[in-house]
Short mmCIF file of C-alpha atoms in Angstrom, two decimals:
data_model
loop_
_atom_site.label_atom_id
_atom_site.label_comp_id
_atom_site.label_asym_id
_atom_site.label_seq_id
_atom_site.Cartn_x
_atom_site.Cartn_y
_atom_site.Cartn_z
CA GLU K 9 98.16 73.91 102.86
CA ILE K 10 99.46 74.13 99.11
CA MET K 11 99.56 71.67 96.10
CA GLN K 12 101.11 71.77 92.77
CA LEU K 13 98.87 72.40 89.88
CA SER K 14 101.36 72.08 87.25
CA GLY K 15 104.93 72.64 86.63
CA ARG K 16 105.51 76.17 88.26
CA LEU K 17 101.85 76.96 90.13
CA PHE K 18 101.07 76.07 93.54
CA LEU K 19 97.86 76.24 94.63
CA ASP K 20 96.54 77.51 98.32
CA LEU K 21 94.13 74.77 99.54
CA SER K 22 92.50 76.93 102.51
CA GLY K 23 89.55 78.27 99.89
CA ASN K 24 91.57 82.19 99.80
CA GLN K 25 93.26 81.75 96.27
CA TYR K 26 96.73 82.97 97.32
CA HIS K 27 98.77 81.15 94.93
CA ALA K 28 102.18 80.96 94.77
CA ALA K 29 104.57 80.27 92.34
CA ALA K 30 107.12 78.67 92.83
CA MET K 31 111.09 80.04 92.12
CA GLY K 32 114.16 78.78 91.64
CA GLY K 33 113.06 75.04 90.00
CA ILE K 34 111.97 73.97 93.43
CA ASP K 35 110.60 70.19 92.97
CA MET K 36 107.37 68.56 94.06
CA THR K 37 107.37 65.59 91.92
CA ASP K 38 109.31 62.69 93.67
CA SER K 39 106.46 60.59 95.03
CA ASN K 40 108.18 59.62 97.72
CA PRO K 41 109.17 62.55 99.91
CA ALA K 42 109.28 60.92 102.79
CA GLY K 43 111.83 58.36 101.61
CA THR K 44 115.15 57.12 102.92
CA ASP K 45 116.95 58.43 100.60
CA ASP K 46 115.75 61.49 100.49
CA GLY K 47 116.24 65.45 101.58
CA LEU K 48 112.76 64.98 102.92
CA GLY K 49 113.63 62.27 104.71
CA GLY K 50 111.55 61.38 108.10
CA ALA K 51 109.12 64.09 107.01
CA PRO K 52 105.63 64.47 108.98
CA SER K 53 103.39 63.24 105.89
CA SER K 54 100.66 65.78 104.29
CA ASP K 55 97.41 64.42 103.26
CA LEU K 56 98.68 65.54 99.64
CA ASP K 57 102.30 63.12 101.00
CA GLN K 58 104.27 65.72 98.90
CA GLY K 59 106.52 68.56 100.23
CA ILE K 60 108.87 71.07 99.25
CA ASP K 61 113.33 70.79 98.54
CA LEU K 62 113.80 74.29 99.17
CA ASN K 63 118.45 75.31 99.36
CA GLY K 64 117.94 79.00 99.74
CA SER K 65 118.01 79.88 96.46
CA GLN K 66 114.71 77.93 95.44
CA TYR K 67 111.41 80.11 97.40
CA LEU K 68 106.83 79.92 96.80
CA ASP K 69 106.80 84.11 95.18
CA LEU K 70 103.09 85.42 95.63
CA SER K 71 103.19 88.47 93.63
CA ALA K 72 100.72 87.05 91.79
CA ASN K 73 98.57 88.28 95.11
CA ILE K 74 100.29 90.61 96.47
CA LYS K 75 97.08 93.04 96.89
CA SER K 76 94.92 91.27 97.85
CA LEU K 77 97.49 89.73 101.10
CA SER K 78 98.62 93.67 102.07
CA SER K 79 94.82 94.88 102.37
CA LEU K 80 94.28 91.90 105.82
CA ASP K 81 94.65 92.34 108.95
CA SER K 82 95.18 89.24 110.23
CA GLY K 83 96.24 85.64 108.83
CA SER K 84 98.21 82.63 110.05
CA ILE K 85 100.95 80.87 107.53
CA SER K 86 102.19 77.57 109.07
CA PHE K 87 104.04 74.88 107.61
CA TRP K 88 107.13 71.79 107.96
CA LEU K 89 110.48 73.37 108.15
CA LYS K 90 113.40 70.85 108.14
CA SER K 91 117.25 72.90 107.31
CA SER K 92 121.00 73.16 108.20
CA GLY K 93 121.94 76.70 107.56
CA GLY K 94 124.92 78.33 106.27
CA SER K 95 123.20 80.96 104.62
CA ASP K 96 119.67 82.83 105.23
CA MET K 97 116.46 80.89 103.45
CA THR K 98 113.57 82.20 102.37
CA ILE K 99 110.78 80.71 102.82
CA LEU K 100 107.66 82.66 101.16
CA SER K 101 108.72 86.26 98.83
CA GLY K 102 106.04 88.71 96.92
CA SER K 103 106.81 91.85 96.14
CA PHE K 104 104.72 95.36 93.77
CA ALA K 105 106.63 95.59 90.27
CA ASP K 106 105.44 98.49 90.10
CA ILE K 107 106.76 100.10 93.37
CA ASN K 108 109.96 100.65 94.36
CA ASN K 109 110.80 98.31 97.77
CA SER K 110 107.94 97.35 98.90
CA PHE K 111 107.39 93.95 99.98
CA TYR K 112 107.17 90.90 102.04
CA ARG K 113 109.09 88.26 102.75
CA LEU K 114 109.34 85.33 105.13
CA TYR K 115 112.75 83.33 106.18
CA VAL K 116 115.42 81.45 107.69
CA ARG K 117 118.21 83.30 108.74
CA ASP K 118 121.78 82.36 109.60
CA ASN K 119 121.99 81.98 113.39
CA GLY K 120 118.83 79.87 112.91
CA THR K 121 115.95 82.60 114.30
CA LEU K 122 113.32 83.57 112.14
CA ARG K 123 112.18 86.69 110.55
CA GLN K 124 109.55 88.05 109.07
CA GLU K 125 109.92 91.36 107.13
CA ALA K 126 107.84 94.03 105.09
CA MET K 127 108.63 97.60 103.56
CA SER K 128 106.52 99.66 101.51
CA GLU K 129 108.61 101.76 99.17
CA GLY K 130 111.97 101.80 101.09
CA GLN K 131 109.83 102.71 104.72
CA GLU K 132 109.75 99.43 107.55
CA LEU K 133 106.01 98.44 108.09
CA CYS K 134 107.74 95.08 109.90
CA LYS K 135 110.37 92.60 110.41
CA VAL K 136 110.37 90.91 113.30
CA THR K 137 112.51 88.11 114.24
CA SER K 138 111.96 84.56 116.69
CA ASP K 139 113.71 84.96 119.74
CA GLY K 140 116.42 82.51 119.06
CA SER K 141 115.43 80.22 122.02
CA VAL K 142 114.78 76.73 118.73
CA ASP K 143 117.55 76.41 116.08
CA LEU K 144 116.05 75.97 112.88
CA THR K 145 118.40 75.18 111.40
CA ASP K 146 119.23 71.89 113.15
CA GLY K 147 118.20 69.49 110.75
CA LYS K 148 115.50 68.13 112.95
CA TRP K 149 111.91 69.09 111.72
CA HIS K 150 110.23 72.10 112.77
CA HIS K 151 106.26 72.88 112.70
CA VAL K 152 106.69 76.07 112.08
CA VAL K 153 102.76 79.41 112.44
CA VAL K 154 103.35 82.64 112.48
CA VAL K 155 100.08 84.43 113.90
CA ILE K 156 99.53 88.16 112.33
CA GLY K 157 96.99 89.91 114.62
CA ALA K 158 95.77 92.62 116.25
CA ASN K 159 98.69 91.98 119.07
CA GLY K 160 101.37 92.03 115.91
CA VAL K 161 103.12 89.51 114.84
CA SER K 162 104.16 86.24 116.89
CA PHE K 163 106.09 82.52 116.64
CA SER K 164 104.47 78.98 116.87
CA ILE K 165 107.32 76.24 117.20
CA ASP K 166 107.32 73.11 117.61
CA GLY K 167 103.95 73.96 119.55
CA LYS K 168 105.25 76.52 121.97
CA SER K 169 104.70 80.23 121.67
CA VAL K 170 108.68 81.28 120.80
CA ALA K 171 108.91 85.82 121.48
CA ALA K 172 108.95 87.93 118.66
CA VAL K 173 111.51 90.05 118.67
CA VAL K 174 112.20 93.54 116.91
CA PRO K 175 116.06 94.01 115.79
#
């Protein structure tokens, strides 16, 4: 769960302090993000009663914590998503400023699948895609969980396990 501190900083409320910076002008100032006249209409309500409206060029940047995150061998990422597709939509991204072609990216592809990829100095460390059994670009709300563990990457969408495919 995250909370906007001020301006462009979003706090990781898990206690790990892997805070993120908003890229592309993300706005959480709407006091009623699930309002009917809003792009977040029908959103499941969170404890913070806020949502982030991403449009494809906006995402949360984890670069400030990429070294700490890259040393983790297990964990999970969970969020609610509503997308109507059209183009790839980055959700989370982080890169090493001092190492070329080294980054992490989690995004919804234009075909409605979820992809996680990680590169280190141009070498592919991970590229895993959901199997397409759920179309994440259907304009409906979906609860997404990405789990990284000893058995690799797994996805859960709307409470159901979704196969991870190596493209």
